[in-house]
Structure formats: structure tokens, C-alpha cells
Amino acid sequence: MEETEWIRVAYAVSGADGDRMELLLKGNGIPVKRQGGTRDIYTIKSVYGEEILVQEKDLERAREILRKYHVPAAAVGKRRLEDDGRKEPKKGINLRAVISWLIVAAVLLAILWPVIQSRL
């Protein structure tokens, strides 16, 4: 049996956007998968958005449906729907993740600094 290839049709910047796109596509008879970032291992929903995947055979129809119902550009990662459909995720540094980790490190340092000073 041939395995179906799933291709990204859109990128949801929030869980609510992902829910809306999934319901819209499923309501039109298109099977949908959602794939979040690596943070899904630790959290219920990824704070870094998630990819909306459809089968290759449904890609064009899914794009048309999303265009028809005016899915905002922000909900698809500020990328036009015509330019999407990539099979491989974009490689590179996720600036939002780097900034988030720097904030976490700063907060931890602020909390632990008095303890460190008292032991010196």
C-alpha cells in the first residue's frame, strides 16, 4: 500500500488559528494533520505555531478554500498561500525561540542571584 505524502498548506501562528483552518478544511472534506514545533513534547499546544498539512492530492483545493474564506496572511506565517506547499521546513535560527530562552535565563538569574551572593 502506498503511503500518502503530507504537505504544508499553511502555518498557524496560534492554536485558535490552527483549529479554525482545520475545521474549515475538514468541513470541505479534506483530511488534515497538524504538526507543531518541538515544544509540543513539553506542552499541550506549541507556543511557536504549527503547520497545517494536507495530502498532496488535496493541496490545490485546500489553498483555494483558504483563499476563499480569507485566511489572513498572519495566520499563514506572513507568506502568500501560493508560495507555500514546501516539503521541507525552513532551516535556520528561530529568533523568537532564542529571545524566549534569553528571557527565561534572565528571570532565573534574577531569582537565583541573591542565593548565589549569600553563599559567597
Tab-separated table of C-alpha atoms in Angstrom:
chain	number	residue	atom	x	y	z
A	1	MET	CA	0.000	0.000	0.000
A	2	GLU	CA	1.371	3.415	-0.980
A	3	GLU	CA	1.970	5.855	1.870
A	4	THR	CA	0.355	9.264	1.433
A	5	GLU	CA	2.639	12.295	1.398
A	6	TRP	CA	1.516	15.207	3.572
A	7	ILE	CA	2.471	18.736	2.527
A	8	ARG	CA	2.212	22.006	4.441
A	9	VAL	CA	-0.585	24.178	3.097
A	10	ALA	CA	-0.452	26.832	5.824
A	11	TYR	CA	1.214	27.812	9.073
A	12	ALA	CA	-0.977	28.649	12.052
A	13	VAL	CA	0.616	31.125	14.437
A	14	SER	CA	-1.728	30.099	17.261
A	15	GLY	CA	-3.806	27.125	18.316
A	16	ALA	CA	-7.006	29.050	17.580
A	17	ASP	CA	-5.877	29.750	14.007
A	18	GLY	CA	-4.949	26.091	13.613
A	19	ASP	CA	-8.342	24.985	14.926
A	20	ARG	CA	-10.112	27.328	12.513
A	21	MET	CA	-8.131	26.166	9.474
A	22	GLU	CA	-8.522	22.505	10.437
A	23	LEU	CA	-12.309	22.828	10.829
A	24	LEU	CA	-12.580	24.754	7.573
A	25	LEU	CA	-10.658	22.148	5.583
A	26	LYS	CA	-12.258	19.113	7.257
A	27	GLY	CA	-15.687	20.664	6.711
A	28	ASN	CA	-14.886	20.670	2.995
A	29	GLY	CA	-13.864	17.001	3.010
A	30	ILE	CA	-10.086	17.472	3.132
A	31	PRO	CA	-8.165	15.332	5.659
A	32	VAL	CA	-5.849	17.471	7.805
A	33	LYS	CA	-2.882	16.824	10.080
A	34	ARG	CA	-1.351	19.378	12.411
A	35	GLN	CA	2.306	19.345	13.276
A	36	GLY	CA	3.620	21.624	15.973
A	37	GLY	CA	7.087	22.669	16.979
A	38	THR	CA	9.423	20.677	19.186
A	39	ARG	CA	7.846	22.295	22.259
A	40	ASP	CA	4.785	20.038	21.831
A	41	ILE	CA	6.721	17.389	23.733
A	42	TYR	CA	6.530	19.547	26.864
A	43	THR	CA	3.313	21.483	26.351
A	44	ILE	CA	-0.175	20.672	25.142
A	45	LYS	CA	-0.050	23.274	22.359
A	46	SER	CA	3.070	24.688	20.784
A	47	VAL	CA	3.663	28.359	21.530
A	48	TYR	CA	5.653	28.519	18.307
A	49	GLY	CA	2.734	27.796	15.986
A	50	GLU	CA	2.046	24.708	13.946
A	51	GLU	CA	1.962	23.521	10.380
A	52	ILE	CA	-1.321	22.593	8.729
A	53	LEU	CA	-0.686	19.583	6.488
A	54	VAL	CA	-2.854	18.123	3.728
A	55	GLN	CA	-2.391	15.232	1.346
A	56	GLU	CA	-0.570	16.102	-1.857
A	57	LYS	CA	-3.665	15.376	-3.960
A	58	ASP	CA	-5.707	17.939	-1.938
A	59	LEU	CA	-3.109	20.734	-1.878
A	60	GLU	CA	-4.572	22.977	-4.593
A	61	ARG	CA	-8.143	22.581	-3.357
A	62	ALA	CA	-7.054	23.376	0.213
A	63	ARG	CA	-5.304	26.551	-0.975
A	64	GLU	CA	-8.443	27.620	-2.832
A	65	ILE	CA	-10.608	27.051	0.247
A	66	LEU	CA	-8.256	29.047	2.477
A	67	ARG	CA	-8.188	31.888	-0.075
A	68	LYS	CA	-11.981	31.795	-0.455
A	69	TYR	CA	-12.541	32.185	3.286
A	70	HIS	CA	-9.916	34.942	3.559
A	71	VAL	CA	-7.471	33.312	5.942
A	72	PRO	CA	-5.330	36.304	6.976
A	73	ALA	CA	-1.677	36.415	5.938
A	74	ALA	CA	-0.652	36.439	9.616
A	75	ALA	CA	-2.324	33.040	10.065
A	76	VAL	CA	-0.165	31.535	7.354
A	77	GLY	CA	3.148	32.805	8.624
A	78	LYS	CA	3.028	36.095	6.655
A	79	ARG	CA	3.557	34.087	3.493
A	80	ARG	CA	1.273	34.036	0.476
A	81	LEU	CA	-0.544	30.733	0.074
A	82	GLU	CA	0.780	30.376	-3.493
A	83	ASP	CA	4.352	30.321	-2.191
A	84	ASP	CA	3.703	27.639	0.388
A	85	GLY	CA	3.474	23.881	-0.095
A	86	ARG	CA	7.091	23.225	0.807
A	87	LYS	CA	8.011	19.666	1.640
A	88	GLU	CA	10.958	20.544	3.878
A	89	PRO	CA	10.778	23.029	6.759
A	90	LYS	CA	12.944	26.119	6.500
A	91	LYS	CA	16.276	25.714	8.275
A	92	GLY	CA	17.799	28.437	10.405
A	93	ILE	CA	17.691	30.116	13.769
A	94	ASN	CA	14.277	30.764	15.266
A	95	LEU	CA	14.693	34.271	16.664
A	96	ARG	CA	11.532	34.008	18.769
A	97	ALA	CA	12.887	30.861	20.466
A	98	VAL	CA	16.269	32.482	21.147
A	99	ILE	CA	14.632	35.545	22.708
A	100	SER	CA	12.323	33.341	24.806
A	101	TRP	CA	15.256	31.353	26.182
A	102	LEU	CA	17.205	34.544	26.943
A	103	ILE	CA	14.235	35.873	28.928
A	104	VAL	CA	13.962	32.587	30.847
A	105	ALA	CA	17.695	32.718	31.630
A	106	ALA	CA	17.442	36.344	32.825
A	107	VAL	CA	14.488	35.558	35.110
A	108	LEU	CA	16.264	32.535	36.595
A	109	LEU	CA	19.405	34.591	37.162
A	110	ALA	CA	17.372	37.326	38.885
A	111	ILE	CA	15.781	34.731	41.170
A	112	LEU	CA	18.987	32.845	41.961
A	113	TRP	CA	21.395	35.820	42.223
A	114	PRO	CA	20.594	36.602	45.907
A	115	VAL	CA	21.141	32.939	46.821
A	116	ILE	CA	24.476	32.873	44.998
A	117	GLN	CA	25.593	36.128	46.678
A	118	SER	CA	24.659	34.879	50.155
A	119	ARG	CA	26.865	31.796	49.748
A	120	LEU	CA	29.963	33.736	48.652
